[in-house]
Coordinates of C-alpha atoms in Angstrom, one line a residue:
X831 CA 29.9 -25.3 29.3
X832 CA 28.5 -26.4 32.7
X833 CA 24.8 -26.7 33.2
X834 CA 25.2 -23.9 35.8
X835 CA 26.3 -21.4 33.2
X836 CA 24.6 -22.7 30.1
X837 CA 21.8 -20.6 28.8
X838 CA 18.5 -22.4 28.0
X839 CA 16.3 -21.6 25.0
X840 CA 12.7 -22.6 24.2
X841 CA 12.0 -22.4 20.4
X842 CA 8.4 -22.9 19.4
X843 CA 7.9 -24.1 15.8
X844 CA 11.5 -25.4 16.1
X845 CA 11.2 -28.7 14.2
X846 CA 11.2 -27.2 10.7
X847 CA 11.9 -24.2 8.6
X848 CA 13.1 -21.0 10.2
X849 CA 12.4 -22.3 13.7
X850 CA 14.7 -25.3 13.2
X851 CA 17.4 -23.0 11.8
X852 CA 17.1 -20.9 15.0
X853 CA 17.2 -24.0 17.2
X854 CA 20.3 -25.3 15.5
X855 CA 22.0 -21.9 15.7
X856 CA 21.3 -21.4 19.4
X857 CA 22.5 -24.9 20.1
X858 CA 25.7 -24.3 18.1
X859 CA 26.3 -21.3 20.3
X860 CA 26.1 -23.5 23.4
X861 CA 22.5 -23.0 24.5
X862 CA 20.4 -26.0 25.6
X863 CA 17.3 -26.0 23.4
X864 CA 13.8 -27.2 24.0
X865 CA 12.1 -27.6 20.7
X866 CA 8.3 -27.2 20.8
X867 CA 6.3 -28.6 17.9
X868 CA 2.7 -29.1 16.9
X869 CA 2.4 -32.4 15.0
X870 CA 5.2 -34.1 13.2
X871 CA 7.1 -36.4 15.6
X872 CA 9.6 -37.5 13.0
X873 CA 10.7 -34.0 12.1
X874 CA 11.1 -33.0 15.8
X875 CA 13.0 -36.2 16.5
X876 CA 15.3 -35.5 13.5
X877 CA 15.9 -31.9 14.8
X878 CA 16.9 -33.1 18.2
X879 CA 19.1 -35.9 16.9
X880 CA 20.9 -33.4 14.6
X881 CA 21.7 -31.1 17.5
X882 CA 22.9 -34.0 19.7
X883 CA 25.1 -35.3 16.9
X884 CA 26.8 -31.9 16.8
X885 CA 27.5 -31.9 20.5
X886 CA 24.6 -29.8 21.6
X887 CA 21.8 -30.4 24.1
X888 CA 18.2 -30.6 23.1
X889 CA 14.8 -32.1 23.8
X890 CA 11.5 -31.9 21.9
X891 CA 8.1 -31.3 23.4
X892 CA 4.8 -31.6 21.6
X893 CA 2.6 -28.6 22.5
X894 CA -0.3 -26.5 21.3
X895 CA 1.0 -23.0 21.8
X896 CA -2.5 -21.7 22.3
X897 CA -3.2 -24.1 25.2
X898 CA -2.1 -22.6 28.4
X899 CA -1.7 -26.0 30.2
X900 CA 0.5 -27.3 27.3
X901 CA 2.7 -24.2 27.4
X902 CA 3.1 -24.4 31.2
X903 CA 4.2 -28.1 30.7
X904 CA 6.6 -27.0 28.0
X905 CA 8.3 -24.5 30.3
X906 CA 8.4 -27.1 33.1
X907 CA 10.3 -29.5 30.9
X908 CA 12.9 -26.8 30.2
X909 CA 13.3 -26.1 33.9
X910 CA 13.4 -29.8 34.8
X911 CA 15.8 -30.9 32.1
X912 CA 18.1 -27.8 32.0
X913 CA 17.5 -25.8 35.1
X914 CA 15.6 -22.7 33.9
X915 CA 14.7 -20.6 30.9
X916 CA 16.7 -17.7 29.5
X917 CA 15.5 -17.3 25.9
X918 CA 12.1 -17.8 24.4
X919 CA 11.8 -17.7 20.6
X920 CA 8.2 -17.9 19.5
X921 CA 8.4 -18.9 15.9
X922 CA 5.3 -21.1 15.7
X923 CA 2.5 -19.7 13.5
X924 CA 0.3 -20.4 10.6
X925 CA -0.3 -18.4 7.4
X926 CA -3.5 -18.6 5.4
X927 CA -4.0 -16.3 2.5
X928 CA -6.8 -14.9 0.4
X929 CA -8.7 -11.7 -0.4
X930 CA -10.6 -10.3 2.6
X931 CA -13.9 -10.5 0.6
X932 CA -13.6 -14.3 0.2
X933 CA -11.8 -15.2 3.4
X934 CA -13.6 -17.7 5.6
X935 CA -14.2 -16.8 9.2
X936 CA -13.2 -20.3 10.3
X937 CA -9.8 -19.8 8.7
X938 CA -9.6 -16.4 10.4
X939 CA -10.4 -17.8 13.8
X940 CA -8.0 -20.7 13.3
X941 CA -5.1 -18.4 12.4
X942 CA -5.8 -15.9 15.1
X943 CA -6.0 -18.7 17.7
X944 CA -2.4 -19.8 16.8
X945 CA -0.9 -16.4 15.9
X946 CA -2.5 -14.1 18.5
X947 CA -3.6 -16.3 21.3
X948 CA -0.5 -18.5 20.9
X949 CA 1.8 -15.5 21.2
X950 CA -0.1 -14.2 24.2
X951 CA 0.0 -17.5 26.0
X952 CA 3.7 -18.2 25.3
X953 CA 4.7 -14.6 26.2
X954 CA 2.7 -14.7 29.4
X955 CA 4.5 -17.9 30.5
X956 CA 7.8 -16.4 29.4
X957 CA 7.3 -13.3 31.5
X958 CA 6.7 -15.5 34.6
X959 CA 9.8 -17.7 34.1
X960 CA 12.6 -16.1 32.0
X961 CA 15.6 -15.3 34.1
X962 CA 17.3 -11.9 34.3
X963 CA 19.5 -11.3 31.3
X964 CA 17.1 -13.2 29.1
X965 CA 15.2 -12.4 25.9
X966 CA 11.8 -13.0 24.5
X967 CA 11.7 -13.0 20.7
X968 CA 8.4 -13.1 18.8
X969 CA 7.9 -13.6 15.1
X970 CA 6.0 -11.0 13.0
X971 CA 6.2 -10.5 9.2
X972 CA 7.3 -7.9 6.7
X973 CA 3.9 -8.2 5.1
X974 CA 2.5 -5.7 7.7
X975 CA 4.6 -3.1 5.8
X976 CA 4.6 -4.5 2.3
X977 CA 0.7 -4.5 2.4
X978 CA 0.6 -7.4 -0.1
X979 CA -2.9 -8.1 -1.4
X980 CA -4.3 -11.4 -0.2
X981 CA -2.5 -11.2 3.2
X982 CA -5.1 -9.1 5.1
X983 CA -5.9 -11.7 7.7
X984 CA -2.4 -12.9 8.2
X985 CA -1.0 -9.4 8.5
X986 CA -3.7 -8.5 11.0
X987 CA -2.7 -11.4 13.2
X988 CA 0.9 -10.3 13.1
X989 CA 0.0 -6.7 13.7
X990 CA -1.3 -7.9 17.0
X991 CA 2.1 -9.6 17.6
X992 CA 3.8 -6.3 17.0
X993 CA 1.6 -4.5 19.5
X994 CA 2.1 -7.2 22.2
X995 CA 5.9 -7.1 21.7
X996 CA 6.2 -3.3 22.0
X997 CA 4.0 -3.0 25.1
X998 CA 5.5 -6.1 26.8
X999 CA 9.0 -4.7 26.6
X1000 CA 7.8 -1.7 28.6
X1001 CA 5.9 -3.8 31.1
X1002 CA 9.1 -5.6 31.9
X1003 CA 10.9 -2.4 33.0
X1004 CA 13.5 -3.3 35.6
X1005 CA 13.5 -7.0 34.8
X1006 CA 16.6 -7.0 32.5
X1007 CA 14.6 -9.0 30.0
X1008 CA 14.5 -7.8 26.4
X1009 CA 11.4 -8.3 24.2
X1010 CA 11.6 -7.9 20.4
X1011 CA 9.9 -9.2 17.3
X1012 CA 11.6 -10.4 14.1
X1013 CA 9.7 -9.7 10.9
X1014 CA 11.0 -11.8 8.0
X1015 CA 10.3 -11.1 4.3
X1016 CA 10.0 -13.9 1.7
X1017 CA 12.2 -16.7 3.0
X1018 CA 13.0 -19.9 1.2
X1019 CA 11.4 -22.5 3.3
X1020 CA 9.4 -25.5 2.2
X1021 CA 6.2 -24.0 3.4
X1022 CA 6.8 -20.7 1.6
X1023 CA 7.8 -22.3 -1.7
X1024 CA 4.9 -24.8 -1.7
X1025 CA 2.4 -24.0 -4.4
X1026 CA 4.4 -21.1 -6.0
X1027 CA 5.5 -21.3 -9.6
X1028 CA 8.9 -20.2 -10.7
X1029 CA 7.8 -16.8 -12.0
X1030 CA 6.2 -16.0 -8.6
X1031 CA 9.3 -17.0 -6.7
X1032 CA 11.5 -15.0 -9.1
X1033 CA 9.3 -11.9 -8.6
X1034 CA 9.5 -12.2 -4.9
X1035 CA 13.2 -12.6 -4.9
X1036 CA 13.7 -9.5 -7.1
X1037 CA 11.7 -7.4 -4.6
X1038 CA 14.8 -7.1 -2.4
X1039 CA 17.9 -5.1 -3.6
X1040 CA 19.8 -8.3 -2.6
X1041 CA 17.9 -10.0 -5.5
X1042 CA 17.3 -13.3 -3.6
X1043 CA 15.0 -14.8 -1.2
X1044 CA 15.9 -14.9 2.4
X1045 CA 17.3 -18.1 3.8
X1046 CA 16.4 -19.6 7.2
X1047 CA 20.0 -19.0 8.4
X1048 CA 19.6 -15.3 7.6
X1049 CA 16.8 -15.1 10.1
X1050 CA 18.6 -17.3 12.6
X1051 CA 21.6 -14.9 12.5
X1052 CA 19.3 -12.1 13.7
X1053 CA 17.6 -14.1 16.3
X1054 CA 21.0 -15.3 17.7
X1055 CA 22.0 -11.6 18.0
X1056 CA 18.8 -10.6 19.8
X1057 CA 19.1 -13.7 22.1
X1058 CA 22.7 -12.9 23.0
X1059 CA 24.9 -9.8 22.5
X1060 CA 22.1 -7.5 21.3
X1061 CA 21.1 -6.4 24.8
X1062 CA 20.6 -2.8 23.8
X1063 CA 17.9 -3.7 21.2
X1064 CA 14.6 -3.8 23.1
X1065 CA 11.0 -3.1 22.3
X1066 CA 11.6 -3.3 18.5
X1067 CA 10.1 -5.0 15.4
X1068 CA 13.2 -5.8 13.4
X1069 CA 12.6 -6.2 9.6
X1070 CA 14.7 -8.9 8.0
X1071 CA 14.0 -8.8 4.3
X1072 CA 17.1 -7.8 2.5
X1073 CA 15.8 -4.2 2.0
X1074 CA 12.5 -5.1 0.3
X1075 CA 11.0 -2.3 2.4

């Protein structure tokens, strides 16, 4: 595919977990991918090398998604390296859990800075740069519907993502750019499994009629649809949890 016709995707949080599965999937479909990551240079480098080894095009950029200058620079790399931006998948986020009564305000502020401000900053830059025919895909969570105790602060931050997504889709009337959010349920990533005993993992797996945890590729399948052929899906929060709710 020539650079003139190749679509270009930015994937935040693209060095590991679901974000990495998304980056690899979009690259396999022929999109050039810019992987944004927060800290781990080795993981980002490995993600890029894996895509290049399979014939794809990718670069990695370290960026704090809540820092508007860093996000501007991220989009400028995409435009300089690949000619523009068509798809923005904002998968970066943090999850801190605990009962509301015991939850520290510093943790609340930290999570809201990444999950709410980060989404706002990334989406704002996406609105300014994504080309017609493009897609903006945010990441929410099924916990907003599952109402799982201990997830008050996290669910609140993702509820804000839902609101931004639904309104932004309508603000982009006439632009031919779709805006949706993907809301995964329990998904077998290293971060999700860390600290959970076997009984807890089994219970969470059984919550779905499919009787298993989601896999990163399950979520990547949905993102690829919304980023490509799913043009008539717009202004939606799409729950990807195997039927748990």
